[in-house]
Coordinates of C-alpha atoms in Angstrom, one line a residue:
Chain A
M155 CA 146.4 135.3 101.0
T156 CA 148.5 137.4 102.5
S157 CA 147.4 135.6 105.6
S158 CA 150.0 133.3 108.0
A159 CA 146.9 131.8 109.5
V160 CA 144.4 129.1 107.9
P161 CA 141.9 130.6 105.7
A162 CA 138.6 131.2 106.1
L163 CA 137.7 129.0 103.1
E164 CA 139.8 127.6 99.9
T165 CA 138.6 126.3 97.4
R166 CA 141.4 124.0 94.5
G167 CA 140.6 123.9 91.3
L168 CA 137.1 124.6 91.6
T169 CA 135.6 122.6 88.8
I170 CA 131.7 122.9 86.8
R171 CA 131.3 121.8 83.8
F172 CA 126.6 121.8 82.1
G173 CA 127.5 119.1 79.1
G174 CA 130.0 120.9 77.5
H175 CA 129.7 124.4 78.8
V176 CA 132.5 125.4 81.6
A177 CA 130.8 127.3 84.1
V178 CA 133.4 128.1 86.5
D179 CA 137.0 127.3 85.7
N180 CA 140.0 125.7 87.6
V181 CA 139.0 127.9 90.1
S182 CA 142.2 128.1 93.3
C183 CA 141.5 130.9 95.8
Q184 CA 142.3 131.3 99.5
F185 CA 139.2 134.2 101.3
T186 CA 140.8 135.0 104.9
P187 CA 139.5 136.2 108.1
G188 CA 139.3 140.6 107.9
T189 CA 139.1 140.9 104.0
L190 CA 136.2 141.6 101.6
T191 CA 136.4 140.0 98.4
A192 CA 134.8 141.6 96.0
I193 CA 134.2 138.8 92.6
V194 CA 133.4 140.7 89.8
G195 CA 132.8 140.3 85.8
P196 CA 130.9 140.6 83.1
N197 CA 127.6 138.5 83.8
G198 CA 127.7 134.4 82.4
A199 CA 131.6 135.1 84.4
G200 CA 130.9 132.4 86.8
K201 CA 130.2 134.1 89.7
T202 CA 126.5 133.5 91.6
T203 CA 127.5 129.6 90.1
F204 CA 130.8 129.9 91.9
F205 CA 128.6 130.9 94.7
N206 CA 126.5 128.1 95.0
L207 CA 129.7 125.6 94.1
V208 CA 130.7 127.4 97.7
S209 CA 127.9 126.7 100.0
G210 CA 126.8 123.9 98.1
Q211 CA 123.4 124.2 96.1
L212 CA 125.4 122.6 92.8
R213 CA 128.2 119.6 93.1
A214 CA 131.1 120.7 92.0
T215 CA 132.1 118.5 89.0
A216 CA 135.9 118.7 90.7
G217 CA 138.9 120.6 93.0
R218 CA 138.0 121.1 96.1
I219 CA 136.0 123.4 98.6
L220 CA 137.5 123.4 102.5
V221 CA 135.6 126.0 105.7
E222 CA 139.5 126.4 107.8
G223 CA 140.8 123.9 106.1
E224 CA 138.4 120.5 106.7
D225 CA 137.8 119.1 103.0
I226 CA 134.1 120.6 102.6
T227 CA 133.4 119.1 98.7
S228 CA 131.1 116.3 100.2
L229 CA 128.7 117.8 102.7
A230 CA 125.3 119.4 102.1
P231 CA 123.6 122.5 102.1
S232 CA 122.7 122.7 105.7
A233 CA 125.6 121.1 106.8
R234 CA 128.6 123.5 105.3
A235 CA 125.6 126.4 106.4
K236 CA 126.6 124.7 110.2
R237 CA 130.1 125.0 109.4
G238 CA 130.1 128.4 108.6
L239 CA 129.8 129.2 105.2
G240 CA 126.0 132.0 105.2
R241 CA 124.9 132.9 101.8
A242 CA 122.5 135.3 100.7
F243 CA 120.6 134.8 97.1
Q244 CA 120.8 137.1 94.3
L245 CA 116.8 136.6 94.0
T246 CA 115.3 137.4 97.0
N247 CA 114.6 134.0 97.9
L248 CA 112.6 134.0 101.5
F249 CA 109.7 131.7 103.2
P250 CA 106.9 134.4 101.4
D251 CA 103.7 133.5 103.5
L252 CA 106.1 133.5 107.1
T253 CA 106.6 137.5 108.6
A254 CA 109.5 139.0 108.3
L255 CA 110.2 138.2 112.4
E256 CA 109.8 134.6 110.5
N257 CA 111.5 134.7 108.9
V258 CA 114.7 136.4 110.7
R259 CA 113.7 134.1 113.7
L260 CA 114.7 130.6 111.3
A261 CA 117.7 131.8 110.4
V262 CA 118.0 132.4 114.4
Q263 CA 117.1 128.7 115.6
S264 CA 118.7 127.2 113.3
R265 CA 122.7 128.4 114.5
A266 CA 121.1 128.4 118.0
E267 CA 120.2 124.6 116.6
A268 CA 116.5 124.4 118.8
G269 CA 115.2 122.8 115.1
W270 CA 115.2 119.4 117.0
S271 CA 112.9 120.2 120.4
L272 CA 109.9 119.0 119.5
F273 CA 108.1 119.6 122.4
K274 CA 108.5 123.3 123.4
V275 CA 106.4 125.9 122.2
W276 CA 108.2 128.1 120.0
T277 CA 107.4 131.4 122.3
S278 CA 108.6 129.7 124.8
R279 CA 112.0 130.8 123.2
R280 CA 112.3 134.4 124.2
D281 CA 116.2 134.8 123.3
L282 CA 115.3 133.9 120.6
I283 CA 112.5 136.1 118.8
A284 CA 115.1 138.5 120.5
K285 CA 118.0 138.4 118.5
A286 CA 115.6 138.5 115.5
E287 CA 114.1 141.3 116.7
E288 CA 117.6 142.7 117.2
V289 CA 118.9 141.9 113.9
L290 CA 115.9 143.0 112.0
E291 CA 116.6 146.3 114.1
R292 CA 120.0 146.8 112.4
V293 CA 118.6 146.1 108.6
R294 CA 115.6 148.9 110.1
L295 CA 113.0 146.3 109.0
S296 CA 111.9 146.4 112.8
D297 CA 108.4 147.8 111.7
K298 CA 107.9 145.9 109.1
R299 CA 107.7 142.8 112.0
H300 CA 104.9 141.0 111.5
I301 CA 104.6 141.2 107.0
A302 CA 104.8 138.9 105.1
P303 CA 108.4 138.9 102.9
K304 CA 105.5 138.9 99.8
A305 CA 104.7 141.9 100.2
L306 CA 107.1 143.5 100.9
S307 CA 109.4 145.7 98.5
H308 CA 111.6 145.2 96.2
G309 CA 113.9 146.9 98.7
D310 CA 112.7 144.8 102.1
Q311 CA 113.1 142.2 100.5
R312 CA 116.4 142.4 100.0
K313 CA 116.6 143.5 103.1
L314 CA 115.3 140.7 104.8
E315 CA 117.6 138.4 102.4
V316 CA 120.5 140.0 104.5
A317 CA 118.9 140.3 107.8
L318 CA 119.0 136.7 107.7
L319 CA 122.1 136.7 107.0
I320 CA 123.8 138.3 109.3
A321 CA 121.2 136.2 111.7
M322 CA 123.6 132.9 110.8
E323 CA 126.6 134.3 112.3
P324 CA 128.2 132.7 110.0
K325 CA 132.6 133.0 109.8
V326 CA 132.3 133.3 105.9
F327 CA 129.8 136.0 104.8
M328 CA 129.0 135.4 101.2
F329 CA 127.0 138.3 98.8
D330 CA 125.4 138.0 96.1
E331 CA 124.7 141.1 94.4
P332 CA 122.7 142.5 97.5
T333 CA 121.6 146.3 96.6
A334 CA 120.8 145.0 93.2
G335 CA 116.9 146.7 92.3
M336 CA 116.5 148.0 95.7
S337 CA 116.1 152.1 95.1
V338 CA 118.9 154.8 95.7
D339 CA 118.3 156.3 99.2
E340 CA 117.9 152.3 100.5
V341 CA 121.5 151.3 98.9
P342 CA 123.5 153.3 101.5
T343 CA 121.6 151.2 104.7
V344 CA 123.0 148.2 103.2
L345 CA 126.3 149.4 101.9
D346 CA 126.9 150.6 105.5
L347 CA 125.5 146.8 107.1
I348 CA 129.0 145.4 105.2
Q349 CA 130.7 147.7 106.3
D350 CA 129.6 146.2 109.7
I351 CA 130.0 143.2 109.2
K352 CA 134.2 143.4 107.8
H353 CA 134.9 145.7 111.0
Q354 CA 133.2 143.6 112.7
G355 CA 136.6 141.8 113.7
Q356 CA 137.8 138.4 112.3
A357 CA 134.4 138.3 109.7
T358 CA 135.4 137.1 105.8
V359 CA 133.1 138.6 103.5
L360 CA 132.4 137.5 100.0
L361 CA 130.6 139.5 97.8
V362 CA 129.5 139.3 94.0
E363 CA 129.0 142.8 92.6
H364 CA 128.1 144.5 89.7
K365 CA 128.7 148.3 91.4
M366 CA 132.3 149.7 90.5
D367 CA 132.0 152.6 93.1
V368 CA 130.1 150.5 95.4
V369 CA 133.3 147.6 94.9
R370 CA 136.2 150.7 94.8
S371 CA 134.8 151.4 98.9
L372 CA 134.6 147.9 100.1
A373 CA 136.9 145.8 98.4
D374 CA 140.5 145.3 100.7
R375 CA 141.1 142.5 97.3
I376 CA 139.4 142.4 93.8
V377 CA 138.9 139.2 91.9
V378 CA 137.8 139.1 88.2
L379 CA 135.8 136.2 87.5
H380 CA 135.8 135.3 83.1
N381 CA 134.2 132.4 81.1
G382 CA 134.8 131.0 84.7
A383 CA 138.1 131.5 85.2
L384 CA 139.6 133.4 87.9
V385 CA 141.7 136.3 85.2
A386 CA 143.1 138.5 88.0
D387 CA 143.0 139.2 91.8
G388 CA 144.6 141.5 94.1
E389 CA 143.9 144.6 95.1
P390 CA 141.6 146.8 94.1
A391 CA 143.6 149.8 93.0
K392 CA 145.5 147.5 90.7
V393 CA 142.9 144.8 89.4
I394 CA 141.2 148.0 88.5
A395 CA 144.1 150.0 86.8
S396 CA 145.3 146.4 84.5
P397 CA 145.0 147.0 81.0
V398 CA 143.5 143.6 81.0
V399 CA 139.9 144.4 83.4
Q400 CA 140.6 148.2 81.8
E401 CA 139.3 147.1 78.9
A402 CA 137.2 143.6 78.8
Y403 CA 135.3 144.6 82.4
L404 CA 135.6 147.6 83.5
G405 CA 135.1 149.6 80.4
L406 CA 132.3 147.4 79.4
E407 CA 130.4 148.3 83.5
A408 CA 131.3 152.0 83.2
A409 CA 129.8 152.1 79.7
N410 CA 126.4 150.3 80.9
G411 CA 126.9 153.0 84.4
Chain B
M68 CA 89.9 141.4 121.9
S69 CA 92.1 142.4 118.7
R70 CA 93.7 140.0 118.0
S71 CA 96.5 139.6 114.8
P72 CA 98.4 136.0 113.1
A73 CA 101.5 137.8 113.7
P74 CA 103.3 135.7 116.3
A75 CA 104.5 138.5 118.0
L76 CA 101.5 139.6 119.7
T77 CA 100.7 135.8 120.2
V78 CA 103.8 135.9 122.1
D79 CA 102.7 139.4 124.7
R80 CA 99.1 138.0 124.4
D81 CA 100.8 135.0 126.0
R82 CA 102.5 136.5 128.6
A83 CA 99.4 138.3 129.1
S84 CA 97.8 135.1 130.3
G85 CA 99.6 132.7 130.3
S86 CA 97.5 130.5 131.8
V87 CA 97.5 126.4 131.6
L88 CA 94.8 126.4 129.0
T89 CA 97.3 128.6 126.2
G90 CA 99.7 125.9 128.1
L91 CA 97.9 123.1 126.6
L92 CA 96.6 124.9 123.0
S93 CA 100.7 125.4 123.1
S94 CA 99.5 129.2 122.2
D95 CA 97.6 128.4 119.2
L96 CA 94.6 130.0 119.5
P97 CA 91.8 129.3 117.8
R98 CA 91.7 132.9 116.8
S99 CA 88.5 133.5 115.9
K100 CA 85.1 133.2 118.3
V101 CA 83.0 131.4 116.2
L102 CA 85.7 129.1 115.7
T103 CA 86.2 129.3 119.9
V104 CA 82.8 129.2 119.5
V105 CA 82.2 126.0 117.5
L106 CA 84.8 123.9 119.3
L107 CA 84.1 123.9 122.7
A108 CA 80.7 123.0 121.5
I109 CA 82.7 120.1 119.0
L110 CA 84.6 119.3 122.9
L111 CA 81.0 118.9 124.5
M112 CA 79.2 116.7 122.2
L113 CA 82.0 114.9 122.8
A114 CA 82.0 114.6 126.1
T115 CA 79.0 113.9 126.4
T116 CA 77.3 111.6 123.2
P117 CA 76.7 108.9 125.7
F118 CA 74.4 110.7 128.4
V119 CA 73.3 112.9 125.6
F120 CA 71.8 110.8 122.9
S121 CA 70.5 107.4 123.4
G122 CA 70.1 104.7 121.1
S123 CA 74.3 103.3 119.7
Q124 CA 74.7 105.8 115.9
P125 CA 75.2 108.4 117.6
L126 CA 77.8 107.1 119.6
S127 CA 79.3 105.1 116.8
T128 CA 79.1 108.7 114.9
A129 CA 80.7 110.7 118.1
A130 CA 83.6 107.5 118.0
K131 CA 84.6 107.9 114.1
I132 CA 84.4 112.2 114.2
C133 CA 87.0 111.0 117.3
V134 CA 89.1 108.5 115.4
F135 CA 89.1 110.8 112.7
I136 CA 89.9 113.3 114.4
V137 CA 93.5 112.1 114.9
L138 CA 93.1 110.2 111.7
V139 CA 93.4 114.4 110.1
A140 CA 95.3 115.7 112.1
S141 CA 98.3 113.7 111.0
Y142 CA 97.6 114.0 108.1
D143 CA 98.1 118.3 107.8
L144 CA 101.0 117.8 109.9
L145 CA 102.1 116.4 106.2
L146 CA 100.3 118.1 104.0
G147 CA 99.5 121.2 106.0
Y148 CA 102.6 122.2 107.9
T149 CA 105.3 120.1 105.9
G150 CA 103.8 120.3 102.2
I151 CA 104.1 116.9 102.1
V152 CA 101.5 115.0 100.3
S153 CA 101.3 111.2 100.7
F154 CA 98.8 108.8 99.5
A155 CA 100.7 106.1 101.9
H156 CA 98.9 107.4 105.0
T157 CA 95.9 104.6 105.3
M158 CA 98.4 102.2 104.6
F159 CA 99.4 103.7 108.6
F160 CA 95.5 103.6 109.9
G161 CA 96.0 100.2 108.5
I162 CA 98.3 98.6 110.1
G163 CA 96.8 100.5 113.2
G164 CA 93.7 98.6 112.7
Y165 CA 95.1 95.1 112.2
G166 CA 97.9 95.3 115.0
I167 CA 94.8 95.9 117.4
A168 CA 93.1 92.9 115.3
I169 CA 95.6 90.0 114.8
A170 CA 97.2 90.6 118.3
S171 CA 93.8 90.6 119.7
E172 CA 92.6 87.5 117.6
R173 CA 95.9 85.7 118.2
L174 CA 96.7 86.1 121.7
G175 CA 93.6 86.1 123.2
A176 CA 91.1 89.1 124.6
T177 CA 93.4 91.2 127.3
W178 CA 94.5 93.6 127.4
T179 CA 98.4 92.2 127.0
S180 CA 98.1 91.2 123.6
V181 CA 96.5 94.9 122.9
A182 CA 99.1 96.5 124.8
V183 CA 100.9 93.9 121.9
G184 CA 99.2 94.5 118.9
L185 CA 99.5 97.7 119.4
G186 CA 103.6 98.4 121.0
T187 CA 104.5 96.2 117.6
A188 CA 102.1 98.5 114.7
L189 CA 103.5 101.4 116.6
C190 CA 106.8 100.1 115.1
L191 CA 106.1 98.3 111.9
S192 CA 104.4 101.8 110.8
A193 CA 107.9 104.1 111.6
L194 CA 110.1 101.6 109.9
L195 CA 107.9 102.3 107.1
A196 CA 108.0 105.2 107.6
V197 CA 111.9 106.0 107.6
A198 CA 112.0 103.6 104.4
I199 CA 109.6 105.1 102.5
G200 CA 111.1 108.8 103.7
L201 CA 114.8 107.5 103.4
L202 CA 114.1 106.6 100.1
S203 CA 111.8 108.8 98.6
L204 CA 111.5 112.5 100.4
R205 CA 115.1 113.0 97.8
V206 CA 113.0 112.3 95.2
R207 CA 111.1 115.7 93.6
A208 CA 107.4 115.7 95.5
I209 CA 105.3 114.5 92.5
F210 CA 107.9 111.1 91.8
F211 CA 107.2 111.1 96.4
S212 CA 103.4 111.2 95.5
M213 CA 103.7 108.4 92.9
I214 CA 105.9 105.8 94.9
T215 CA 103.3 106.4 99.0
L216 CA 100.6 105.5 96.5
A217 CA 102.0 102.3 95.1
V218 CA 103.6 100.8 98.2
A219 CA 99.9 101.9 100.0
S220 CA 98.8 99.4 97.3
A221 CA 100.6 97.0 97.3
M222 CA 100.3 96.9 101.3
A223 CA 96.4 96.5 100.0
V224 CA 97.7 93.8 98.3
L225 CA 99.1 92.6 100.7
A226 CA 96.0 92.3 102.9
S227 CA 93.8 91.2 101.1
Q228 CA 95.6 88.1 100.0
L229 CA 97.2 87.1 103.4
S230 CA 94.2 85.8 104.6
T231 CA 95.0 83.5 106.7
I232 CA 97.0 86.1 109.0
T233 CA 94.6 89.2 108.1
G234 CA 91.1 87.2 106.9
G235 CA 91.8 89.1 103.6
E236 CA 88.4 91.2 102.4
D237 CA 86.0 88.9 105.7
G238 CA 88.9 90.8 107.9
L239 CA 89.0 89.8 111.5
S240 CA 85.9 90.5 114.0
F241 CA 87.6 89.7 117.6
Q242 CA 87.0 89.5 121.5
L243 CA 88.4 93.0 123.9
P244 CA 89.7 93.0 126.9
Y245 CA 86.4 92.0 129.8
E246 CA 86.0 95.6 130.5
L247 CA 85.3 97.1 127.8
R248 CA 82.7 94.9 126.9
P249 CA 78.8 95.9 127.1
A250 CA 78.9 92.3 129.4
F251 CA 81.3 94.3 131.7
R252 CA 80.1 96.9 134.5
L253 CA 82.0 99.6 136.5
L254 CA 79.5 100.6 138.9
S255 CA 76.4 98.8 139.2
E256 CA 73.8 101.9 139.4
P257 CA 73.3 103.8 135.9
V258 CA 74.8 107.4 136.6
F259 CA 71.9 110.1 135.3
G260 CA 70.2 107.0 133.8
V261 CA 72.8 105.0 132.4
A262 CA 74.5 102.5 132.2
V263 CA 78.2 102.6 132.9
N264 CA 79.0 99.5 131.5
G265 CA 82.4 98.4 128.9
R266 CA 81.5 100.4 126.0
L267 CA 81.5 103.5 127.6
I268 CA 84.6 103.3 129.1
A269 CA 85.8 102.4 125.7
Y270 CA 84.1 104.9 124.5
Y271 CA 85.9 107.4 127.0
I272 CA 89.2 105.8 126.4
L273 CA 89.4 107.1 122.9
F274 CA 87.8 110.1 123.7
F275 CA 90.9 111.1 127.0
A276 CA 93.2 109.2 123.0
T277 CA 92.0 111.6 120.8
L278 CA 92.3 114.5 122.4
L279 CA 95.8 113.9 124.1
T280 CA 97.0 112.7 120.8
F281 CA 95.4 116.1 118.6
L282 CA 97.2 118.2 122.0
L283 CA 100.5 117.0 121.9
L284 CA 100.3 117.1 117.7
L285 CA 98.8 120.9 118.4
R286 CA 102.4 121.0 120.2
I287 CA 104.5 119.2 118.0
V288 CA 104.0 122.1 115.1
N289 CA 103.6 124.9 117.7
S290 CA 107.5 123.6 118.5
P291 CA 110.8 124.9 117.1
F292 CA 110.3 121.9 114.8
G293 CA 107.3 122.6 113.8
R294 CA 108.4 126.1 112.5
V295 CA 110.7 124.5 110.8
L296 CA 108.6 122.3 109.0
Q297 CA 106.5 125.4 108.2
A298 CA 109.9 126.8 106.8
I299 CA 110.0 123.4 105.2
R300 CA 106.9 123.8 103.0
E301 CA 107.6 127.0 102.3
N302 CA 111.4 127.2 101.0
E303 CA 113.1 124.1 101.2
F304 CA 115.6 125.6 98.8
R305 CA 116.2 128.5 101.9
A306 CA 115.0 126.1 105.0
E307 CA 118.0 123.6 104.1
A308 CA 120.9 126.3 103.1
L309 CA 120.4 128.1 106.9
G310 CA 121.2 124.7 108.6
Y311 CA 118.4 122.7 108.6
R312 CA 118.8 119.4 107.1
V313 CA 115.4 118.8 105.1
V314 CA 115.7 115.0 104.3
A315 CA 115.7 114.4 108.0
Y316 CA 112.9 116.7 109.4
R317 CA 110.5 116.1 106.4
T318 CA 111.0 112.2 107.9
A319 CA 110.6 112.5 111.1
A320 CA 107.9 114.4 110.3
S321 CA 106.5 111.4 108.1
V322 CA 106.5 109.0 111.4
L323 CA 105.5 111.3 114.0
S324 CA 102.8 111.6 111.2
A325 CA 102.9 107.9 110.8
L326 CA 102.4 107.3 114.2
A327 CA 99.6 108.5 114.7
A328 CA 97.5 107.2 112.4
T329 CA 98.7 104.4 113.8
M330 CA 96.5 104.9 117.0
A331 CA 93.4 105.8 114.8
G332 CA 93.5 102.7 113.5
A333 CA 94.4 100.8 116.3
L334 CA 91.7 102.9 118.1
M335 CA 89.1 102.8 115.2
A336 CA 89.5 98.5 115.4
L337 CA 89.1 98.9 119.3
W338 CA 85.5 101.0 118.4
L339 CA 84.9 98.2 116.2
R340 CA 85.9 95.5 116.9
Y341 CA 86.6 94.0 113.8
N342 CA 89.2 95.6 111.1
G343 CA 89.1 95.1 107.3
P344 CA 90.1 96.9 104.5
D345 CA 87.6 98.8 103.9
T346 CA 87.5 99.8 108.0
T347 CA 90.7 101.2 107.5
L348 CA 93.1 100.5 104.6
S349 CA 90.4 101.2 100.9
F350 CA 90.5 104.1 98.7
S351 CA 88.3 105.9 98.8
I352 CA 89.3 106.8 103.2
M353 CA 92.3 108.8 101.1
I354 CA 90.4 110.7 99.8
D355 CA 88.3 111.1 102.7
I356 CA 90.4 112.2 105.1
L357 CA 92.5 115.1 102.2
L358 CA 88.3 116.4 101.3
M359 CA 88.9 117.0 105.8
V360 CA 91.9 118.5 106.1
V361 CA 90.7 120.6 102.4
I362 CA 87.7 122.1 103.8
G363 CA 88.7 122.0 107.6
G364 CA 91.3 124.3 106.7
M365 CA 95.0 123.2 105.1
G366 CA 97.3 123.8 107.6
T367 CA 95.4 125.0 111.6
M368 CA 95.1 121.9 113.5
Y369 CA 91.5 123.6 114.3
G370 CA 90.8 122.7 110.9
S371 CA 91.0 118.7 111.0
V372 CA 88.4 118.7 114.8
I373 CA 85.7 120.5 111.9
G374 CA 86.7 119.1 108.9
A375 CA 86.3 115.7 110.6
A376 CA 83.0 116.2 113.1
L377 CA 81.5 117.8 110.0
F378 CA 82.5 115.0 106.8
V379 CA 81.3 112.1 109.5
L380 CA 78.4 114.1 110.4
A381 CA 77.7 114.8 107.1
Q382 CA 78.3 111.0 106.7
S383 CA 76.2 109.8 109.1
Y384 CA 72.8 111.7 108.6
L385 CA 73.2 113.4 105.1
Q386 CA 70.9 110.4 104.0
V387 CA 67.4 111.2 107.6
L388 CA 68.2 114.6 106.8
M389 CA 67.3 114.2 103.0
D390 CA 64.4 111.5 103.8
A391 CA 63.1 113.9 106.1
A392 CA 63.0 116.6 103.3
S393 CA 62.1 114.1 100.7
K394 CA 58.7 113.0 103.1
A395 CA 58.6 117.6 103.9
L396 CA 57.8 118.0 99.5
A397 CA 56.1 115.2 98.9
G398 CA 53.6 115.5 95.4
V399 CA 55.7 118.8 94.7
P400 CA 57.0 117.9 91.3
V401 CA 60.6 117.2 90.6
L402 CA 62.1 118.1 94.2
P403 CA 61.5 115.2 96.1
D404 CA 63.2 112.8 93.4
L405 CA 66.1 115.6 93.9
V406 CA 66.4 115.1 97.1
H407 CA 66.0 111.2 97.8
P408 CA 68.0 110.4 100.2
D409 CA 69.1 107.8 96.8
R410 CA 71.0 110.8 95.8
W411 CA 72.9 111.7 99.1
L412 CA 76.5 110.8 97.7
L413 CA 75.4 113.6 95.1
W414 CA 74.9 116.3 97.3
L415 CA 77.1 115.3 99.2
G416 CA 79.9 116.1 96.2
A417 CA 77.8 119.1 95.8
L418 CA 77.9 120.8 99.6
F419 CA 82.0 119.7 99.1
V420 CA 83.0 121.4 96.0
I421 CA 80.7 124.7 97.2
S422 CA 82.6 124.9 100.3
V423 CA 86.4 124.5 99.2
Y424 CA 84.7 126.3 96.0
A425 CA 84.2 128.9 99.1
F426 CA 86.6 129.2 101.5
P427 CA 89.6 128.1 99.7
G428 CA 91.6 128.3 102.5
G429 CA 89.7 126.0 104.8
I430 CA 86.8 126.7 107.3
V431 CA 89.3 128.3 109.7
G432 CA 91.1 130.5 106.9
R433 CA 87.6 131.9 105.7
L434 CA 86.5 132.4 110.2
R435 CA 90.0 133.8 111.6
Q436 CA 90.4 135.3 107.9
A437 CA 86.9 136.9 109.5
E438 CA 87.8 138.3 112.3
Q439 CA 90.6 140.5 111.7

């Protein structure tokens, strides 16, 4: 919000109702390049629904979504991905029977706009395979590249999920609880990756995360959602210290560990 | 020889051999010694049938196998690779057949009519596939299947009602271009004791068209595009999130599959010199196709070759086999009746139940598994 440039992502009055329930309520927010924003809030606050609206899995009841100033509210998820919105899912969402390498290669292939090549053999695009291998190396899954996700451990599936997002090379990275359910020793790998992405230049990172220590160490800014509405937004220290947040959510989180 | 289903190893092998064969097979080798042998045997048999077997029945069986390889492979592109359940495949098969039949009957027995018939049929099939695809591939899978069923039934009724054009239930018999008639002789002298007549030429046109279409389909499923289709089959939600427009890819797959099925219908009509509802449009053919795909192995192009060959052979020769068995068992109580040729459908059914039960991944899936 501090930058004078056009925000990488902006929502204006974003709202979705399911029947009488307002899951995301009039959220207006800007996300600038080079910033990592943590989105926090209790369960059911509308964090994942907010992500679904932005990446297009759900259609907004009202409001607009802009990527680099361009209205994308009516676009399909695939078209949004092409505009640079990349999303990793909370519940692991992979191609269960294809190998880990093929999962990543498909993301690389989409980025390279090679999907409509009908008469070449896929192995002839060695550049795509090499790129996929490179991304797998970054998430430390190289030795498991021939294993299908359904046979991978939960932690490895989460890493692969992150690998797919990295392979898309988006402008806006959306991580939905990337470390959920991971063993303690696997968490740093993923956090380092997010740190890398953040330091690597002008990426805009949105991170839904429950673990407050993770949020504290990574975020440049915290946005708090409650009952679908944006209730606090600002520097981590200030947001965490604000009484309303302390009392209602973070205290709760801390109590739960 | 260690083989693995892993793509990267395929790459290594491709790099190592880099042969013409790998190119022809689009780097998608059979990956099983038994499968390789069986496929080669089928190829060899189909290539030499006119010279090895005498009489018209073996040749007709071989021709039917060729047609069904194309038909089943094109259906596998939809069902096995993309995960689309369509019941309209025989409709496109029928369009191909009627294209050749109507054009040949109306415009005379020339190559031009064959070309016009095939061209019109291909265009009509593509249009219909696009229409069905865009209208209904957005909806849930079950609704799509129902819509294809409805459209296919409507088409079958239409074909039997428009009897002035299609010949109704009787179908259409027509003349082929002179070069494809039995009376035509390409060479005055027989080759290996077989007269090189129009019938032989027609068979080899069929054979090479099948080979070409099969290799083309094999290429398509192993292209970057084909990989997207498999991704859509696995998880369409994620494919869309990665930036692949799922509706467009599914529609494209439907069109390609429809075009190949139309080609198969045209070949069928050219071979039979006849087309009618029972040879190309009937729902029982749709069920046969489904069985062949499943028995051969869904999502493996080679499965269509095995499935089609096995099924057509069983259809053609199970009765003969049973007749022999029945006679051999004469005198034994009950058994001769059990294997009486009239009971052939029962045994065919039993065979399929057993094979589907024993090889859930189809024959190709089983063979590749055994290799590991």
